[in-house]
Amino acid sequence: MKNRRLTSVLVGLASLALVAGCSSGSDSDTSDTSSSSSDGGSAVGTQPLTIGMPNQTQTNNSNPFLNTSAARSLGYAFAIYEPLAQVNDTRPAQDPVPWLAKSFTWNEDYTQLTLTVRDGVKWSDGEPLTADDVAYSLQLRKDNDALNVEGLPYGDITQDGDDVTVTFTTGQFVNQIKVLQMFVVPKHVWEKIADPTQDTNQKPVGTGPYVLKTWTQQAVTLDANPDYWGGKLAAPSLQYTSYSGNDTLTPALATGKAQWGWTFISDIEKVYESKDPEHNKSYFPAGLGIDMLVLNTTKAPFDDVAVRKAVDMVVDREKASKIAESGIFPELTSVTAIPTPAGDDFIADEFKDKSYAVDVAGAKKVLTDAGYTYDGDTLKDQDGKAVKVTLSDPSGWNDYITSLQLIADSLKSIGIEADVQTPNADAWTASLNSGDFEAALHWTNGGVTPYEMYSNMFDPAYYVAPGETAAWNFGRYQNDDAAAQFTAYTDATDDAGRKAALDALQKIYVDEVPVLGIDARPAGAEYSTKYYVGWPSDDDDYANPQPTTPGVSLILTKLKPAS
């Protein structure tokens, strides 16, 4: 296991001019790029950049902290608010690019991070960005559990001039990406907000390349920030539209009505790329993220490990990949749910050669050994009641709905009746956050190692009681040994310690089945090169291409008008 350290990264310049069309090069290049405007970086396009997501009706909420807000759902939060550093989470070996922090240094055991705030940056209301803003943004997360979606164990937060030092109560080797990707908000605005966990922030003030102009349910429009610290932008404006689902966003992308977005497209070459072969492009960098079937472990029947094991034994991952995801999302083969080949080096020795295989007879035996019975083809619990479950994902998310239908068919093979429900995206998100669901498909983040994936899936550190808002571990899994192993991983000071903890977490996953891994999930996006070029691609893999990630501001500064 490679010990990759995100060490101090410095930029030796007064103002980093990350203008549109800046010169190519790796993100680890921290040399002076202020001369990049000489290669055409000052060119400005004439067309708005149109961006679409299949997330249905939105409400006027631009709170960047809330995953239910329109700003996060559509992604424009990250065109307004910027991170401390740009981290390419699809290529974690790349060095992070200093952004609002012009340098950052971890101590030896990753319990302390010192950030030096970039000078010359202004908020969109004209006020200067200062170390006070960075310290306040960290303190805001420390003081409000609901805003600490990264689940970081904050200690003291201090500042000295342009430097901000944040300590953590445990080592954060594995969470470096989380820390550096955190966005910063203006203290002079947010300290006046009575409840930052509820405020809709309809007049957002950020440092980012774009500022909010208008908000309607038909389109959210952002204009280029004329005083942006990174220079001029290629696109004069951004227009975000939320489509009703995959079926409506797909033709918009194919015809160029939407020039950037992310949606599942079955037979993507025929349905999307062939409609404009010169300009319609897609990019799906693989990593260590997956799609998971989240199981609510606080409710029957998934509070019983026997049911979880049985379901795990009959779900057909090959069909999930080939039928539901048209082969775009690779099949999960390892019983650890760790994607291969990306995660081959992390799989514990005892599971190296163990692969998923559908075993209906074996699953039925697990159930009957646990006291379940059969009345014909119907599974009955220990009280004689038929076992029924509800599977849910938003209407319009066709790949997820197809996958749920396949899972329902698999459950039928062991006598469990499964009802597939399709609420709207807001209601579905709220139900997962609050724990008011039985089972649902959701994604995990990737990361440097499978720790991030597992942590999203079942880390007890994310546990909150049903009714409270969860950031991850939506299934509310609790296990003292799992909690200890997650802590052991983050506290480990060498690769051997991290390997031992990760091996133990794999065993817990296999034995306890807190959630089900379904398929590998590459990051992905569709985009058009008709009006703008410079997108992430296989040839220039500088960022996660999705329009809803913290790297949006980097992508927007890399774009330049098509010639």
Coordinates of C-alpha atoms in Angstrom, one line a residue:
M1 CA 0.0 0.0 0.0
K2 CA 1.6 3.2 -1.1
N3 CA 2.1 5.9 1.6
R4 CA 1.1 9.0 -0.3
R5 CA 1.6 12.2 1.6
L6 CA 0.0 15.5 0.6
T7 CA 3.0 17.6 1.7
S8 CA 3.4 21.3 1.8
V9 CA 2.7 22.8 -1.6
L10 CA 3.8 26.3 -2.4
V11 CA 3.1 28.8 -5.1
G12 CA 5.7 31.5 -5.5
L13 CA 3.6 34.3 -6.9
A14 CA 1.5 37.1 -5.7
S15 CA -1.6 36.3 -7.7
L16 CA -2.3 33.0 -9.5
A17 CA -3.9 33.8 -12.8
L18 CA -5.9 30.7 -13.6
V19 CA -7.6 32.1 -16.6
A20 CA -9.4 30.3 -19.3
G21 CA -7.1 28.5 -21.6
C22 CA -4.2 28.4 -19.2
S23 CA -1.3 26.4 -20.4
S24 CA -1.5 22.6 -20.1
G25 CA 0.4 20.7 -17.5
S26 CA -0.1 18.5 -14.5
D27 CA -2.0 19.8 -11.5
S28 CA 1.1 19.3 -9.5
D29 CA 2.8 22.1 -11.4
T30 CA 2.8 24.9 -8.9
S31 CA 5.1 27.2 -10.8
D32 CA 4.1 30.8 -11.7
T33 CA 1.3 30.6 -14.2
S34 CA 0.5 34.2 -14.2
S35 CA 1.8 34.6 -17.8
S36 CA -0.8 32.1 -19.1
S37 CA -3.0 34.9 -20.3
S38 CA -0.5 35.4 -23.1
D39 CA -1.5 32.2 -24.8
G40 CA -5.0 33.3 -25.4
G41 CA -6.3 33.0 -21.9
S42 CA -8.1 36.3 -22.1
A43 CA -10.4 35.0 -24.9
V44 CA -14.1 35.2 -23.9
G45 CA -16.8 33.2 -25.6
T46 CA -20.2 34.5 -26.7
Q47 CA -22.4 31.6 -25.7
P48 CA -23.6 30.7 -22.3
L49 CA -22.5 27.4 -20.9
T50 CA -25.6 25.3 -20.3
I51 CA -25.5 22.7 -17.6
G52 CA -28.1 20.0 -16.9
M53 CA -28.8 17.5 -14.1
P54 CA -31.7 15.0 -13.9
N55 CA -32.8 16.0 -10.4
Q56 CA -36.4 17.2 -11.0
T57 CA -38.0 20.3 -9.5
Q58 CA -35.8 22.4 -7.3
T59 CA -36.5 25.0 -4.6
N60 CA -34.8 28.3 -4.3
N61 CA -32.0 27.3 -1.9
S62 CA -28.4 28.1 -2.4
N63 CA -27.0 26.9 0.9
P64 CA -23.7 25.2 -0.1
F65 CA -23.6 23.1 3.1
L66 CA -26.9 21.3 2.4
N67 CA -27.0 18.4 0.0
T68 CA -30.7 19.0 -0.5
S69 CA -30.2 22.5 -1.8
A70 CA -30.5 23.5 -5.5
A71 CA -26.9 24.8 -5.3
R72 CA -25.6 21.3 -4.4
S73 CA -28.1 19.3 -6.5
L74 CA -27.3 21.3 -9.7
G75 CA -23.7 22.0 -8.8
Y76 CA -23.6 25.8 -9.0
A77 CA -22.5 26.0 -5.3
F78 CA -19.0 25.1 -6.5
A79 CA -19.0 27.8 -9.2
I80 CA -19.6 30.4 -6.4
Y81 CA -17.8 28.9 -3.4
E82 CA -14.2 27.6 -3.7
P83 CA -12.1 25.0 -1.9
L84 CA -8.8 25.4 0.0
A85 CA -7.1 23.3 -2.7
Q86 CA -8.2 21.5 -5.9
V87 CA -7.9 17.8 -5.5
N88 CA -8.5 15.4 -8.3
D89 CA -10.4 12.6 -6.5
T90 CA -10.3 10.4 -9.6
R91 CA -6.5 10.5 -9.8
P92 CA -5.5 10.8 -6.1
A93 CA -1.8 10.4 -6.9
Q94 CA -1.9 13.8 -8.5
D95 CA -0.7 16.6 -6.3
P96 CA -3.4 19.0 -5.1
V97 CA -3.5 22.5 -6.7
P98 CA -3.3 25.3 -4.1
W99 CA -6.4 27.5 -4.4
L100 CA -7.8 29.7 -1.6
A101 CA -4.9 28.3 0.5
K102 CA -1.6 29.2 -1.3
S103 CA 0.2 26.6 0.8
F104 CA -0.6 23.9 3.3
T105 CA 1.5 21.7 5.5
W106 CA 0.6 18.6 7.6
N107 CA 2.6 17.6 10.6
E108 CA 4.1 14.1 10.8
D109 CA 1.1 12.3 12.3
Y110 CA -1.5 14.2 10.4
T111 CA -3.1 15.7 13.5
Q112 CA -2.4 19.3 12.5
L113 CA -2.7 21.3 9.2
T114 CA -1.4 24.8 8.7
L115 CA -2.9 26.8 5.8
T116 CA -1.6 30.0 4.4
V117 CA -4.4 32.0 2.9
R118 CA -4.0 33.5 -0.6
D119 CA -3.8 37.3 -0.8
G120 CA -5.5 39.4 -3.5
V121 CA -8.7 37.4 -3.4
K122 CA -12.0 39.2 -3.0
W123 CA -15.5 38.1 -2.2
S124 CA -18.1 39.0 -4.8
D125 CA -19.4 41.8 -2.6
G126 CA -15.9 43.4 -2.8
E127 CA -14.7 42.5 0.7
P128 CA -11.2 40.8 0.9
L129 CA -10.8 37.1 1.7
T130 CA -8.8 36.8 4.9
A131 CA -7.6 34.2 7.4
D132 CA -10.6 35.1 9.5
D133 CA -12.9 33.7 6.8
V134 CA -11.0 30.4 6.6
A135 CA -10.8 30.0 10.4
Y136 CA -14.5 30.9 10.7
S137 CA -15.5 28.4 7.9
L138 CA -13.7 25.6 9.9
Q139 CA -15.1 26.7 13.2
L140 CA -18.6 26.8 11.7
R141 CA -18.2 23.1 10.9
K142 CA -16.8 22.3 14.3
D143 CA -19.6 24.1 16.1
N144 CA -22.4 22.6 14.0
D145 CA -22.5 18.8 13.6
A146 CA -25.0 19.1 10.8
L147 CA -22.5 21.1 8.8
N148 CA -19.6 18.8 9.5
V149 CA -20.5 16.5 6.7
E150 CA -16.9 15.3 6.4
G151 CA -17.2 13.9 9.9
L152 CA -13.9 15.4 11.0
P153 CA -12.8 15.3 14.6
Y154 CA -11.9 19.0 15.1
G155 CA -9.6 20.2 17.9
D156 CA -8.3 23.8 18.2
I157 CA -8.5 26.2 15.3
T158 CA -6.1 29.2 15.5
Q159 CA -4.8 31.9 13.3
D160 CA -1.7 34.0 13.1
G161 CA -1.6 36.6 10.4
D162 CA -2.3 34.8 7.1
D163 CA -1.9 31.4 8.6
V164 CA -4.7 29.2 10.0
T165 CA -3.8 26.1 12.0
V166 CA -6.4 23.4 12.6
T167 CA -5.8 20.4 14.8
F168 CA -7.6 17.2 14.9
T169 CA -8.1 14.8 17.8
T170 CA -7.0 11.8 15.6
G171 CA -4.7 11.5 12.6
Q172 CA -6.3 12.5 9.3
F173 CA -4.0 10.8 6.8
V174 CA -6.9 9.3 5.0
N175 CA -9.0 12.5 5.2
Q176 CA -6.6 14.9 3.6
I177 CA -8.7 15.2 0.5
K178 CA -11.8 16.0 2.6
V179 CA -10.0 18.8 4.4
L180 CA -8.5 20.4 1.3
Q181 CA -11.7 20.2 -0.7
M182 CA -13.7 22.1 1.9
F183 CA -15.2 25.3 0.6
V184 CA -14.8 28.7 2.4
V185 CA -17.7 31.1 3.2
P186 CA -17.4 34.8 4.1
K187 CA -17.5 35.4 7.9
H188 CA -19.1 38.9 7.5
V189 CA -22.1 37.3 5.8
W190 CA -22.5 34.0 7.6
E191 CA -22.0 35.2 11.2
K192 CA -25.2 37.2 10.7
I193 CA -27.2 34.0 9.8
A194 CA -29.2 32.8 12.7
D195 CA -29.3 29.1 11.6
P196 CA -26.7 28.1 9.0
T197 CA -28.3 24.6 8.8
Q198 CA -31.6 26.0 7.6
D199 CA -30.9 29.3 5.8
T200 CA -31.6 29.3 2.1
N201 CA -28.8 31.8 1.3
Q202 CA -30.7 33.3 -1.7
K203 CA -28.0 36.0 -2.2
P204 CA -24.8 34.0 -2.1
V205 CA -21.5 35.7 -1.7
G206 CA -18.4 33.7 -2.8
T207 CA -14.9 34.1 -4.2
G208 CA -15.7 31.9 -7.2
P209 CA -15.6 32.5 -10.9
Y210 CA -19.3 33.1 -11.2
V211 CA -22.0 35.0 -9.3
L212 CA -25.7 34.2 -9.0
K213 CA -27.8 36.5 -11.3
T214 CA -31.3 35.0 -11.4
W215 CA -33.1 32.0 -9.9
T216 CA -36.2 30.4 -11.4
Q217 CA -37.4 26.8 -11.5
Q218 CA -36.8 26.9 -15.2
A219 CA -33.2 28.0 -15.1
V220 CA -30.6 29.3 -12.6
T221 CA -28.3 31.8 -14.3
L222 CA -24.8 32.8 -13.1
D223 CA -22.7 35.6 -14.6
A224 CA -18.9 35.6 -14.8
N225 CA -17.4 37.4 -11.8
P226 CA -15.8 40.5 -13.3
D227 CA -13.4 40.8 -10.3
Y228 CA -12.5 37.1 -10.1
W229 CA -9.0 36.7 -8.7
G230 CA -8.2 34.0 -11.3
G231 CA -8.7 36.2 -14.3
K232 CA -11.2 36.3 -17.1
L233 CA -13.5 33.3 -17.8
A234 CA -14.3 31.8 -21.2
A235 CA -18.0 31.4 -20.7
P236 CA -19.8 34.7 -20.0
S237 CA -22.5 33.0 -18.1
L238 CA -23.7 29.6 -16.8
Q239 CA -27.3 28.4 -17.2
Y240 CA -28.3 25.5 -15.0
T241 CA -31.5 23.4 -15.7
S242 CA -32.9 20.6 -13.6
Y243 CA -34.5 18.0 -15.9
S244 CA -37.2 15.5 -14.8
G245 CA -34.9 12.5 -15.3
N246 CA -32.5 10.7 -17.5
D247 CA -35.0 10.5 -20.4
T248 CA -35.3 14.2 -20.7
L249 CA -31.7 15.2 -20.0
T250 CA -30.4 12.7 -22.5
P251 CA -31.9 14.4 -25.7
A252 CA -30.9 17.8 -24.3
L253 CA -27.3 16.6 -24.1
A254 CA -27.5 14.9 -27.5
T255 CA -28.7 18.0 -29.3
G256 CA -26.4 20.4 -27.4
K257 CA -29.2 22.2 -25.6
A258 CA -27.3 21.1 -22.5
Q259 CA -23.6 21.3 -23.0
W260 CA -22.5 19.7 -19.7
G261 CA -24.1 17.3 -17.4
W262 CA -24.1 13.9 -15.9
T263 CA -26.8 11.3 -16.5
F264 CA -26.9 7.6 -17.2
I265 CA -27.3 7.0 -21.0
S266 CA -27.9 3.5 -22.2
D267 CA -26.0 2.7 -25.4
I268 CA -24.2 6.0 -25.1
E269 CA -22.4 5.8 -28.4
K270 CA -25.6 5.5 -30.4
V271 CA -27.9 7.6 -28.3
Y272 CA -25.5 10.5 -27.5
E273 CA -22.1 10.5 -29.1
S274 CA -23.3 9.7 -32.7
K275 CA -25.7 12.6 -32.7
D276 CA -22.7 15.0 -33.0
P277 CA -19.6 12.9 -33.2
E278 CA -17.3 15.9 -33.5
H279 CA -18.5 17.6 -30.3
N280 CA -20.5 15.2 -28.1
K281 CA -18.0 13.7 -25.7
S282 CA -18.0 11.7 -22.4
Y283 CA -15.4 10.9 -19.9
F284 CA -15.7 8.2 -17.2
P285 CA -12.5 7.9 -15.1
A286 CA -12.6 4.8 -12.8
G287 CA -11.6 4.8 -9.2
L288 CA -12.5 3.3 -5.8
G289 CA -16.2 4.4 -5.6
I290 CA -19.1 2.1 -5.9
D291 CA -22.9 2.0 -6.0
M292 CA -24.3 0.4 -2.9
L293 CA -27.7 -0.9 -1.8
V294 CA -28.1 0.9 1.6
L295 CA -30.0 -1.2 4.1
N296 CA -31.7 0.4 7.0
T297 CA -30.3 -1.7 9.9
T298 CA -32.6 -0.1 12.4
K299 CA -35.7 -1.7 10.9
A300 CA -36.9 -5.2 10.1
P301 CA -36.0 -7.2 8.1
F302 CA -32.6 -5.6 7.6
D303 CA -31.8 -5.3 11.3
D304 CA -31.2 -9.1 11.0
V305 CA -27.8 -10.1 9.6
A306 CA -29.3 -13.3 8.3
V307 CA -31.5 -11.4 5.9
R308 CA -28.7 -9.1 4.9
K309 CA -26.5 -12.2 4.1
A310 CA -29.2 -13.9 2.2
V311 CA -29.9 -10.9 0.0
D312 CA -26.2 -10.5 -0.6
M313 CA -26.0 -14.1 -1.8
V314 CA -28.8 -13.7 -4.5
V315 CA -28.1 -10.2 -5.9
D316 CA -26.7 -10.6 -9.5
R317 CA -23.9 -8.1 -9.9
E318 CA -23.3 -9.1 -13.5
K319 CA -26.9 -8.1 -14.4
A320 CA -26.5 -4.9 -12.5
S321 CA -23.5 -4.0 -14.6
K322 CA -24.6 -5.3 -18.0
I323 CA -28.3 -4.6 -17.9
A324 CA -28.9 -1.7 -15.5
E325 CA -25.7 0.2 -16.3
S326 CA -25.1 -1.0 -19.9
G327 CA -21.6 -2.0 -19.0
I328 CA -20.6 1.6 -18.3
F329 CA -20.3 0.8 -14.6
P330 CA -18.0 -2.2 -14.2
E331 CA -19.1 -5.4 -12.4
L332 CA -18.1 -5.8 -8.8
T333 CA -16.5 -9.3 -8.4
S334 CA -14.7 -9.3 -5.1
V335 CA -16.8 -10.2 -2.1
T336 CA -15.2 -7.3 -0.3
A337 CA -17.0 -4.9 -2.7
I338 CA -13.7 -3.3 -3.5
P339 CA -13.6 -2.5 -7.2
T340 CA -11.0 -4.3 -9.3
P341 CA -8.5 -3.8 -10.8
A342 CA -8.3 -0.4 -9.1
G343 CA -8.4 -1.9 -5.6
D344 CA -6.5 -5.2 -6.2
D345 CA -3.6 -4.3 -4.0
F346 CA -6.0 -3.5 -1.0
I347 CA -7.9 -6.8 -0.9
A348 CA -7.1 -8.9 2.1
D349 CA -5.3 -12.2 1.5
E350 CA -8.2 -14.3 2.8
F351 CA -10.5 -12.7 0.2
K352 CA -8.2 -12.5 -2.8
D353 CA -9.8 -15.4 -4.7
K354 CA -13.4 -15.0 -3.4
S355 CA -15.9 -13.7 -5.8
Y356 CA -19.6 -13.0 -5.8
A357 CA -21.8 -15.8 -7.0
V358 CA -25.6 -16.2 -7.0
D359 CA -26.5 -18.9 -4.5
V360 CA -30.3 -19.2 -4.0
A361 CA -30.1 -22.5 -2.2
G362 CA -27.4 -21.3 0.2
A363 CA -29.3 -18.1 0.9
K364 CA -32.5 -20.1 1.8
K365 CA -30.5 -22.2 4.2
V366 CA -29.1 -19.1 5.9
L367 CA -32.6 -17.9 6.4
T368 CA -34.1 -21.2 7.7
D369 CA -31.1 -21.7 10.0
A370 CA -32.0 -18.3 11.5
G371 CA -35.6 -19.4 12.2
Y372 CA -37.3 -18.2 9.1
T373 CA -39.8 -20.5 7.4
Y374 CA -41.5 -20.9 4.0
D375 CA -45.2 -21.0 3.2
G376 CA -45.0 -22.1 -0.4
D377 CA -42.8 -19.5 -2.1
T378 CA -43.3 -16.9 0.6
L379 CA -40.7 -16.3 3.3
K380 CA -42.1 -15.9 6.8
D381 CA -40.3 -14.4 9.8
Q382 CA -40.1 -15.9 13.2
D383 CA -43.5 -14.5 14.0
G384 CA -45.1 -16.0 11.0
K385 CA -45.3 -12.7 9.0
A386 CA -44.5 -12.5 5.3
V387 CA -41.2 -10.7 4.8
K388 CA -41.7 -7.6 2.6
V389 CA -39.3 -4.7 1.7
T390 CA -39.5 -1.4 -0.1
L391 CA -36.7 -0.4 -2.5
S392 CA -36.6 3.3 -3.4
D393 CA -34.8 5.7 -5.7
P394 CA -35.9 8.9 -7.6
S395 CA -38.2 8.6 -10.6
G396 CA -36.2 9.4 -13.7
W397 CA -33.0 7.7 -12.5
N398 CA -33.6 4.9 -15.0
D399 CA -30.4 2.9 -14.3
Y400 CA -31.0 2.8 -10.6
I401 CA -34.6 1.9 -11.0
T402 CA -33.7 -0.9 -13.4
S403 CA -31.2 -2.1 -10.9
L404 CA -33.8 -2.0 -8.1
Q405 CA -36.1 -4.1 -10.3
L406 CA -33.4 -6.6 -10.9
I407 CA -32.8 -6.8 -7.1
A408 CA -36.5 -7.2 -6.5
D409 CA -36.5 -10.2 -8.9
S410 CA -33.5 -11.6 -7.0
L411 CA -35.4 -11.2 -3.6
K412 CA -38.4 -13.0 -5.1
S413 CA -36.2 -16.0 -5.6
I414 CA -35.9 -16.4 -1.8
G415 CA -39.5 -15.5 -1.0
I416 CA -39.1 -11.8 -0.2
E417 CA -41.7 -9.5 -1.8
A418 CA -40.0 -6.2 -2.8
D419 CA -41.9 -3.1 -3.8
V420 CA -39.9 -0.6 -6.0
Q421 CA -41.0 3.0 -5.3
T422 CA -39.9 6.2 -7.1
P423 CA -40.3 9.4 -5.1
N424 CA -39.0 12.7 -6.3
A425 CA -35.3 13.4 -5.7
D426 CA -35.9 15.8 -2.8
A427 CA -38.2 13.4 -0.9
W428 CA -35.8 10.5 -1.5
T429 CA -32.8 12.5 -0.3
A430 CA -34.7 13.6 2.8
S431 CA -35.7 10.0 3.6
L432 CA -32.2 8.8 3.5
N433 CA -30.9 11.7 5.5
S434 CA -33.5 11.0 8.2
G435 CA -33.5 7.2 8.1
D436 CA -37.1 6.9 6.9
F437 CA -36.5 4.2 4.3
E438 CA -35.9 0.5 4.1
A439 CA -33.4 0.1 1.2
A440 CA -32.1 2.3 -1.6
L441 CA -29.4 2.5 -4.1
H442 CA -26.8 5.3 -3.4
W443 CA -23.2 6.0 -4.4
T444 CA -20.1 6.3 -2.4
N445 CA -17.1 8.6 -2.9
G446 CA -13.9 7.3 -4.1
G447 CA -10.6 8.1 -2.4
V448 CA -6.9 7.3 -2.1
T449 CA -7.8 3.8 -0.6
P450 CA -11.0 1.8 0.0
Y451 CA -11.3 3.4 3.4
E452 CA -13.3 6.3 2.0
M453 CA -15.7 3.9 0.3
Y454 CA -16.2 1.8 3.4
S455 CA -16.5 4.9 5.6
N456 CA -19.3 6.2 3.5
M457 CA -21.0 2.8 3.6
F458 CA -20.9 1.8 7.3
D459 CA -18.6 3.9 9.5
P460 CA -20.3 4.1 12.9
A461 CA -18.6 7.5 13.4
Y462 CA -21.4 8.8 11.0
Y463 CA -24.1 7.2 13.1
V464 CA -27.0 9.5 14.1
A465 CA -30.3 8.4 15.5
P466 CA -33.3 7.9 13.1
G467 CA -34.9 11.3 12.5
E468 CA -31.6 13.2 12.7
T469 CA -29.7 14.1 9.5
A470 CA -27.0 11.6 8.4
A471 CA -24.1 12.6 6.2
W472 CA -23.1 9.0 5.5
N473 CA -23.8 5.5 7.0
F474 CA -27.4 6.1 6.0
G475 CA -28.3 2.6 7.2
R476 CA -27.4 3.6 10.8
Y477 CA -25.1 0.6 11.2
Q478 CA -23.5 0.3 14.7
N479 CA -20.7 -2.0 15.6
D480 CA -18.0 -1.3 18.2
D481 CA -15.4 -3.4 16.4
A482 CA -16.0 -1.6 13.2
A483 CA -15.8 1.8 15.0
A484 CA -12.5 0.7 16.5
Q485 CA -11.1 -0.4 13.1
F486 CA -12.0 2.8 11.4
T487 CA -10.3 4.7 14.1
A488 CA -7.3 2.4 14.0
Y489 CA -7.0 3.1 10.3
T490 CA -7.0 6.9 10.7
D491 CA -4.7 6.7 13.7
A492 CA -2.2 4.4 12.0
T493 CA 1.2 5.9 11.4
D494 CA 2.4 3.4 8.8
D495 CA 1.2 1.2 6.0
A496 CA 1.3 -1.9 8.1
G497 CA -1.1 -0.4 10.6
R498 CA -3.5 0.8 7.9
K499 CA -3.4 -2.6 6.1
A500 CA -4.3 -4.4 9.4
A501 CA -7.3 -2.1 10.0
L502 CA -8.5 -2.3 6.4
D503 CA -8.2 -6.1 6.4
A504 CA -10.4 -6.2 9.5
L505 CA -12.9 -3.8 8.0
Q506 CA -13.2 -6.1 5.0
K507 CA -14.0 -9.1 7.2
I508 CA -16.7 -7.1 9.0
Y509 CA -18.1 -6.1 5.7
V510 CA -18.2 -9.7 4.4
D511 CA -19.5 -11.2 7.7
E512 CA -22.0 -8.5 8.7
V513 CA -23.1 -7.2 5.3
P514 CA -24.0 -3.7 6.7
V515 CA -24.7 -2.6 3.1
L516 CA -24.5 -4.3 -0.3
G517 CA -21.9 -3.3 -3.0
I518 CA -23.7 -3.5 -6.3
D519 CA -21.4 -2.2 -9.1
A520 CA -18.3 -0.1 -9.5
R521 CA -19.0 3.6 -10.1
P522 CA -16.6 5.6 -12.2
A523 CA -17.0 9.4 -12.1
G524 CA -18.6 10.6 -15.3
A525 CA -19.9 13.4 -17.3
E526 CA -21.1 14.3 -20.8
Y527 CA -19.9 17.5 -22.4
S528 CA -19.9 19.4 -25.7
T529 CA -16.8 20.9 -27.4
K530 CA -18.9 22.9 -29.8
Y531 CA -18.5 26.2 -27.9
Y532 CA -15.8 25.4 -25.2
V533 CA -12.8 23.1 -25.0
G534 CA -10.4 22.2 -22.2
W535 CA -12.6 19.6 -20.5
P536 CA -11.1 16.8 -18.4
S537 CA -10.4 13.8 -20.6
D538 CA -8.2 10.7 -20.9
D539 CA -5.6 12.9 -22.5
D540 CA -5.8 15.6 -19.8
D541 CA -7.2 14.0 -16.6
Y542 CA -6.8 17.0 -14.4
A543 CA -10.2 16.8 -12.6
N544 CA -13.3 14.8 -11.8
P545 CA -15.5 15.8 -14.8
Q546 CA -18.9 15.9 -13.0
P547 CA -20.5 19.4 -12.7
T548 CA -21.5 18.9 -9.0
T549 CA -18.1 18.4 -7.4
P550 CA -15.7 20.8 -5.7
G551 CA -13.5 20.9 -8.8
V552 CA -16.0 22.8 -10.8
S553 CA -14.1 26.1 -10.3
L554 CA -11.0 24.5 -11.7
I555 CA -12.7 23.2 -14.8
L556 CA -14.4 26.6 -15.4
T557 CA -11.0 28.3 -15.4
K558 CA -9.5 25.7 -17.7
L559 CA -12.1 26.1 -20.4
K560 CA -11.5 28.3 -23.5
P561 CA -13.6 29.1 -26.5
A562 CA -13.6 26.6 -29.3
S563 CA -11.8 27.9 -32.3

